[in-house]
């Protein structure tokens, strides 16, 4: 079993964001934002090394389940235009 197969299996069985001890409160705004950043950082890092980006899909699934669609659309637009305020 390749490393990416293990990640794909976990992602396939994924239902909703698991508990993250860094974000113990009910308000999950920071958790949403952090997973969005982690997804793009992961993609950037693995792509730069010409490695499979499948492990990054975990972060994508988490932020997709936590973040309002309007936020993600806004951030994606900011990334495209180069005005995203976060560091990726």
mmCIF file of N, CA and C in Angstrom:
data_model
loop_
_atom_site.group_PDB
_atom_site.id
_atom_site.type_symbol
_atom_site.label_atom_id
_atom_site.label_comp_id
_atom_site.label_asym_id
_atom_site.label_seq_id
_atom_site.Cartn_x
_atom_site.Cartn_y
_atom_site.Cartn_z
ATOM 1 N N UNK A 1 0.847 -1.185 0.000
ATOM 2 C CA UNK A 1 0.000 0.000 0.000
ATOM 3 C C UNK A 1 0.886 1.241 0.000
ATOM 4 N N UNK A 2 0.668 2.087 -0.992
ATOM 5 C CA UNK A 2 1.439 3.327 -1.060
ATOM 6 C C UNK A 2 0.918 4.311 -0.023
ATOM 7 N N UNK A 3 1.760 5.290 0.300
ATOM 8 C CA UNK A 3 1.393 6.311 1.282
ATOM 9 C C UNK A 3 0.121 7.032 0.857
ATOM 10 N N UNK A 4 0.006 7.379 -0.422
ATOM 11 C CA UNK A 4 -1.167 8.124 -0.881
ATOM 12 C C UNK A 4 -2.427 7.262 -0.795
ATOM 13 N N UNK A 5 -2.284 5.936 -0.922
ATOM 14 C CA UNK A 5 -3.446 5.044 -0.801
ATOM 15 C C UNK A 5 -4.022 5.095 0.612
ATOM 16 N N UNK A 6 -3.142 5.181 1.610
ATOM 17 C CA UNK A 6 -3.599 5.272 2.994
ATOM 18 C C UNK A 6 -4.384 6.558 3.214
ATOM 19 N N UNK A 7 -3.854 7.661 2.685
ATOM 20 C CA UNK A 7 -4.540 8.944 2.816
ATOM 21 C C UNK A 7 -5.872 8.922 2.077
ATOM 22 N N UNK A 8 -5.876 8.349 0.885
ATOM 23 C CA UNK A 8 -7.113 8.282 0.109
ATOM 24 C C UNK A 8 -8.169 7.466 0.845
ATOM 25 N N UNK A 9 -7.757 6.395 1.520
ATOM 26 C CA UNK A 9 -8.690 5.574 2.283
ATOM 27 C C UNK A 9 -9.271 6.376 3.437
ATOM 28 N N UNK A 10 -8.411 7.115 4.155
ATOM 29 C CA UNK A 10 -8.888 7.945 5.269
ATOM 30 C C UNK A 10 -9.842 9.019 4.765
ATOM 31 N N UNK A 11 -9.494 9.648 3.665
ATOM 32 C CA UNK A 11 -10.328 10.718 3.116
ATOM 33 C C UNK A 11 -11.664 10.160 2.656
ATOM 34 N N UNK A 12 -11.654 8.973 2.073
ATOM 35 C CA UNK A 12 -12.897 8.370 1.587
ATOM 36 C C UNK A 12 -13.874 8.129 2.734
ATOM 37 N N UNK A 13 -13.353 7.765 3.904
ATOM 38 C CA UNK A 13 -14.197 7.476 5.061
ATOM 39 C C UNK A 13 -14.502 8.715 5.898
ATOM 40 N N UNK A 14 -13.998 9.853 5.474
ATOM 41 C CA UNK A 14 -14.143 11.104 6.205
ATOM 42 C C UNK A 14 -15.594 11.584 6.169
ATOM 43 N N UNK A 15 -16.083 12.034 7.305
ATOM 44 C CA UNK A 15 -17.459 12.531 7.368
ATOM 45 C C UNK A 15 -17.518 13.996 7.775
ATOM 46 N N UNK A 16 -16.857 14.363 8.858
ATOM 47 C CA UNK A 16 -16.835 15.742 9.317
ATOM 48 C C UNK A 16 -15.538 15.999 10.051
ATOM 49 N N UNK A 17 -15.256 17.253 10.314
ATOM 50 C CA UNK A 17 -13.992 17.609 10.953
ATOM 51 C C UNK A 17 -13.893 16.984 12.340
ATOM 52 N N UNK A 18 -12.782 16.319 12.636
ATOM 53 C CA UNK A 18 -12.597 15.737 13.968
ATOM 54 C C UNK A 18 -12.251 16.829 14.974
ATOM 55 N N UNK A 19 -12.308 16.495 16.240
ATOM 56 C CA UNK A 19 -11.930 17.449 17.288
ATOM 57 C C UNK A 19 -10.466 17.816 17.135
ATOM 58 N N UNK A 20 -10.168 19.075 17.261
ATOM 59 C CA UNK A 20 -8.786 19.560 17.207
ATOM 60 C C UNK A 20 -8.527 20.322 18.499
ATOM 61 N N UNK A 21 -7.619 19.819 19.318
ATOM 62 C CA UNK A 21 -7.357 20.399 20.637
ATOM 63 C C UNK A 21 -6.870 21.845 20.566
ATOM 64 N N UNK A 22 -6.359 22.258 19.407
ATOM 65 C CA UNK A 22 -5.925 23.650 19.269
ATOM 66 C C UNK A 22 -7.120 24.605 19.248
ATOM 67 N N UNK A 23 -8.310 24.079 18.958
ATOM 68 C CA UNK A 23 -9.514 24.903 18.833
ATOM 69 C C UNK A 23 -10.641 24.285 19.665
ATOM 70 N N UNK A 24 -10.559 24.395 21.006
ATOM 71 C CA UNK A 24 -11.523 23.710 21.870
ATOM 72 C C UNK A 24 -12.892 24.391 21.966
ATOM 73 N N UNK A 25 -12.995 25.630 21.520
ATOM 74 C CA UNK A 25 -14.247 26.366 21.668
ATOM 75 C C UNK A 25 -15.263 26.026 20.587
ATOM 76 N N UNK A 26 -16.486 26.404 20.842
ATOM 77 C CA UNK A 26 -17.559 26.160 19.883
ATOM 78 C C UNK A 26 -17.312 26.921 18.593
ATOM 79 N N UNK A 27 -16.808 28.143 18.698
ATOM 80 C CA UNK A 27 -16.532 28.953 17.518
ATOM 81 C C UNK A 27 -15.358 28.340 16.750
ATOM 82 N N UNK A 28 -15.614 27.886 15.547
ATOM 83 C CA UNK A 28 -14.598 27.181 14.766
ATOM 84 C C UNK A 28 -13.998 28.040 13.653
ATOM 85 N N UNK A 29 -14.150 29.360 13.760
ATOM 86 C CA UNK A 29 -13.633 30.259 12.724
ATOM 87 C C UNK A 29 -12.135 30.089 12.516
ATOM 88 N N UNK A 30 -11.369 30.100 13.605
ATOM 89 C CA UNK A 30 -9.910 29.953 13.484
ATOM 90 C C UNK A 30 -9.537 28.581 12.922
ATOM 91 N N UNK A 31 -10.278 27.550 13.315
ATOM 92 C CA UNK A 31 -10.033 26.197 12.816
ATOM 93 C C UNK A 31 -10.250 26.175 11.300
ATOM 94 N N UNK A 32 -11.327 26.770 10.850
ATOM 95 C CA UNK A 32 -11.644 26.867 9.424
ATOM 96 C C UNK A 32 -10.484 27.533 8.688
ATOM 97 N N UNK A 33 -10.091 28.705 9.151
ATOM 98 C CA UNK A 33 -9.046 29.487 8.500
ATOM 99 C C UNK A 33 -7.706 28.741 8.506
ATOM 100 N N UNK A 34 -7.361 28.124 9.634
ATOM 101 C CA UNK A 34 -6.086 27.415 9.739
ATOM 102 C C UNK A 34 -6.023 26.239 8.777
ATOM 103 N N UNK A 35 -7.125 25.501 8.631
ATOM 104 C CA UNK A 35 -7.133 24.374 7.699
ATOM 105 C C UNK A 35 -7.068 24.843 6.252
ATOM 106 N N UNK A 36 -7.672 25.998 5.964
ATOM 107 C CA UNK A 36 -7.566 26.583 4.623
ATOM 108 C C UNK A 36 -6.101 26.909 4.326
ATOM 109 N N UNK A 37 -5.435 27.567 5.279
ATOM 110 C CA UNK A 37 -4.009 27.879 5.108
ATOM 111 C C UNK A 37 -3.179 26.605 4.970
ATOM 112 N N UNK A 38 -3.439 25.629 5.850
ATOM 113 C CA UNK A 38 -2.667 24.378 5.827
ATOM 114 C C UNK A 38 -2.806 23.656 4.498
ATOM 115 N N UNK A 39 -4.010 23.663 3.923
ATOM 116 C CA UNK A 39 -4.221 23.016 2.620
ATOM 117 C C UNK A 39 -3.341 23.660 1.558
ATOM 118 N N UNK A 40 -3.371 24.976 1.492
ATOM 119 C CA UNK A 40 -2.603 25.664 0.456
ATOM 120 C C UNK A 40 -1.100 25.590 0.717
ATOM 121 N N UNK A 41 -0.695 25.623 1.972
ATOM 122 C CA UNK A 41 0.728 25.475 2.302
ATOM 123 C C UNK A 41 1.220 24.076 1.931
ATOM 124 N N UNK A 42 0.409 23.076 2.250
ATOM 125 C CA UNK A 42 0.747 21.682 1.942
ATOM 126 C C UNK A 42 0.898 21.500 0.429
ATOM 127 N N UNK A 43 -0.088 21.996 -0.321
ATOM 128 C CA UNK A 43 -0.024 21.894 -1.782
ATOM 129 C C UNK A 43 1.218 22.562 -2.331
ATOM 130 N N UNK A 44 1.514 23.758 -1.833
ATOM 131 C CA UNK A 44 2.668 24.516 -2.306
ATOM 132 C C UNK A 44 3.967 23.759 -2.012
ATOM 133 N N UNK A 45 4.083 23.245 -0.786
ATOM 134 C CA UNK A 45 5.306 22.546 -0.381
ATOM 135 C C UNK A 45 5.517 21.257 -1.166
ATOM 136 N N UNK A 46 4.462 20.453 -1.298
ATOM 137 C CA UNK A 46 4.617 19.172 -1.992
ATOM 138 C C UNK A 46 4.777 19.366 -3.496
ATOM 139 N N UNK A 47 4.074 20.345 -4.055
ATOM 140 C CA UNK A 47 4.216 20.623 -5.491
ATOM 141 C C UNK A 47 5.640 21.083 -5.811
ATOM 142 N N UNK A 48 6.219 21.886 -4.927
ATOM 143 C CA UNK A 48 7.586 22.372 -5.142
ATOM 144 C C UNK A 48 8.589 21.226 -5.175
ATOM 145 N N UNK A 49 8.265 20.132 -4.485
ATOM 146 C CA UNK A 49 9.157 18.969 -4.449
ATOM 147 C C UNK A 49 8.728 17.896 -5.453
ATOM 148 N N UNK A 50 7.747 18.241 -6.303
ATOM 149 C CA UNK A 50 7.203 17.298 -7.286
ATOM 150 C C UNK A 50 6.682 16.022 -6.624
ATOM 151 N N UNK A 51 6.056 16.181 -5.451
ATOM 152 C CA UNK A 51 5.495 15.041 -4.736
ATOM 153 C C UNK A 51 3.977 15.035 -4.872
ATOM 154 N N UNK A 52 3.391 13.892 -4.610
ATOM 155 C CA UNK A 52 1.935 13.730 -4.654
ATOM 156 C C UNK A 52 1.285 14.620 -3.598
ATOM 157 N N UNK A 53 0.289 15.377 -3.993
ATOM 158 C CA UNK A 53 -0.388 16.288 -3.069
ATOM 159 C C UNK A 53 -1.621 15.660 -2.425
ATOM 160 N N UNK A 54 -1.815 14.359 -2.590
ATOM 161 C CA UNK A 54 -2.989 13.679 -2.014
ATOM 162 C C UNK A 54 -3.119 13.890 -0.503
ATOM 163 N N UNK A 55 -2.018 13.881 0.269
ATOM 164 C CA UNK A 55 -2.168 14.096 1.716
ATOM 165 C C UNK A 55 -2.816 15.447 2.057
ATOM 166 N N UNK A 56 -2.677 16.418 1.182
ATOM 167 C CA UNK A 56 -3.237 17.754 1.426
ATOM 168 C C UNK A 56 -4.768 17.751 1.397
ATOM 169 N N UNK A 57 -5.345 16.762 0.764
ATOM 170 C CA UNK A 57 -6.805 16.719 0.644
ATOM 171 C C UNK A 57 -7.488 16.636 2.004
ATOM 172 N N UNK A 58 -6.779 16.128 3.005
ATOM 173 C CA UNK A 58 -7.347 16.074 4.359
ATOM 174 C C UNK A 58 -7.734 17.477 4.811
ATOM 175 N N UNK A 59 -6.800 18.426 4.680
ATOM 176 C CA UNK A 59 -7.068 19.803 5.093
ATOM 177 C C UNK A 59 -8.223 20.403 4.293
ATOM 178 N N UNK A 60 -8.261 20.080 3.014
ATOM 179 C CA UNK A 60 -9.329 20.602 2.156
ATOM 180 C C UNK A 60 -10.694 20.113 2.640
ATOM 181 N N UNK A 61 -10.784 18.840 2.933
ATOM 182 C CA UNK A 61 -12.068 18.295 3.392
ATOM 183 C C UNK A 61 -12.483 18.912 4.717
ATOM 184 N N UNK A 62 -11.514 19.150 5.607
ATOM 185 C CA UNK A 62 -11.824 19.757 6.901
ATOM 186 C C UNK A 62 -12.324 21.187 6.706
ATOM 187 N N UNK A 63 -11.580 21.992 5.936
ATOM 188 C CA UNK A 63 -12.035 23.379 5.789
ATOM 189 C C UNK A 63 -13.336 23.458 5.013
ATOM 190 N N UNK A 64 -13.571 22.546 4.074
ATOM 191 C CA UNK A 64 -14.841 22.552 3.336
ATOM 192 C C UNK A 64 -16.014 22.245 4.267
ATOM 193 N N UNK A 65 -15.780 21.457 5.310
ATOM 194 C CA UNK A 65 -16.874 21.128 6.228
ATOM 195 C C UNK A 65 -17.071 22.201 7.300
ATOM 196 N N UNK A 66 -16.030 23.002 7.567
ATOM 197 C CA UNK A 66 -16.112 24.011 8.622
ATOM 198 C C UNK A 66 -16.436 25.410 8.108
ATOM 199 N N UNK A 67 -15.931 25.765 6.957
ATOM 200 C CA UNK A 67 -16.006 27.144 6.471
ATOM 201 C C UNK A 67 -17.266 27.409 5.652
ATOM 202 N N UNK A 68 -17.856 28.572 5.845
ATOM 203 C CA UNK A 68 -18.950 28.974 4.956
ATOM 204 C C UNK A 68 -18.437 29.094 3.515
ATOM 205 N N UNK A 69 -19.234 28.683 2.563
ATOM 206 C CA UNK A 69 -18.838 28.707 1.153
ATOM 207 C C UNK A 69 -18.435 30.111 0.726
ATOM 208 N N UNK A 70 -19.144 31.117 1.221
ATOM 209 C CA UNK A 70 -18.843 32.493 0.814
ATOM 210 C C UNK A 70 -17.431 32.900 1.227
ATOM 211 N N UNK A 71 -16.970 32.436 2.383
ATOM 212 C CA UNK A 71 -15.611 32.756 2.819
ATOM 213 C C UNK A 71 -14.591 32.124 1.884
ATOM 214 N N UNK A 72 -14.813 30.843 1.570
ATOM 215 C CA UNK A 72 -13.869 30.118 0.713
ATOM 216 C C UNK A 72 -13.816 30.772 -0.665
ATOM 217 N N UNK A 73 -14.973 31.147 -1.197
ATOM 218 C CA UNK A 73 -15.006 31.808 -2.503
ATOM 219 C C UNK A 73 -14.246 33.136 -2.451
ATOM 220 N N UNK A 74 -14.422 33.888 -1.370
ATOM 221 C CA UNK A 74 -13.718 35.161 -1.212
ATOM 222 C C UNK A 74 -12.216 34.936 -1.143
ATOM 223 N N UNK A 75 -11.790 33.978 -0.312
ATOM 224 C CA UNK A 75 -10.359 33.694 -0.162
ATOM 225 C C UNK A 75 -9.757 33.189 -1.463
ATOM 226 N N UNK A 76 -10.481 32.312 -2.174
ATOM 227 C CA UNK A 76 -9.979 31.810 -3.460
ATOM 228 C C UNK A 76 -9.778 32.963 -4.440
ATOM 229 N N UNK A 77 -10.737 33.890 -4.456
ATOM 230 C CA UNK A 77 -10.616 35.061 -5.316
ATOM 231 C C UNK A 77 -9.424 35.917 -4.936
ATOM 232 N N UNK A 78 -9.205 36.078 -3.635
ATOM 233 C CA UNK A 78 -8.061 36.862 -3.165
ATOM 234 C C UNK A 78 -6.743 36.179 -3.530
ATOM 235 N N UNK A 79 -6.708 34.845 -3.445
ATOM 236 C CA UNK A 79 -5.493 34.122 -3.831
ATOM 237 C C UNK A 79 -5.183 34.350 -5.305
ATOM 238 N N UNK A 80 -6.219 34.274 -6.128
ATOM 239 C CA UNK A 80 -6.047 34.461 -7.573
ATOM 240 C C UNK A 80 -5.555 35.864 -7.906
ATOM 241 N N UNK A 81 -6.074 36.855 -7.183
ATOM 242 C CA UNK A 81 -5.703 38.243 -7.482
ATOM 243 C C UNK A 81 -4.457 38.707 -6.735
ATOM 244 N N UNK A 82 -3.926 37.852 -5.853
ATOM 245 C CA UNK A 82 -2.727 38.194 -5.112
ATOM 246 C C UNK A 82 -2.967 39.118 -3.924
ATOM 247 N N UNK A 83 -4.224 39.174 -3.453
ATOM 248 C CA UNK A 83 -4.532 40.065 -2.332
ATOM 249 C C UNK A 83 -4.894 39.303 -1.051
ATOM 250 N N UNK A 84 -4.672 37.983 -1.030
ATOM 251 C CA UNK A 84 -5.001 37.189 0.158
ATOM 252 C C UNK A 84 -4.118 37.634 1.314
ATOM 253 N N UNK A 85 -4.726 37.935 2.486
ATOM 254 C CA UNK A 85 -3.952 38.485 3.594
ATOM 255 C C UNK A 85 -3.075 37.474 4.346
ATOM 256 N N UNK A 86 -3.362 36.197 4.220
ATOM 257 C CA UNK A 86 -2.590 35.189 4.947
ATOM 258 C C UNK A 86 -1.291 34.832 4.254
ATOM 259 N N UNK A 87 -0.384 34.206 5.022
ATOM 260 C CA UNK A 87 0.902 33.760 4.464
ATOM 261 C C UNK A 87 0.810 32.296 4.080
ATOM 262 N N UNK A 88 1.018 32.037 2.808
ATOM 263 C CA UNK A 88 0.965 30.647 2.322
ATOM 264 C C UNK A 88 2.314 30.279 1.765
#
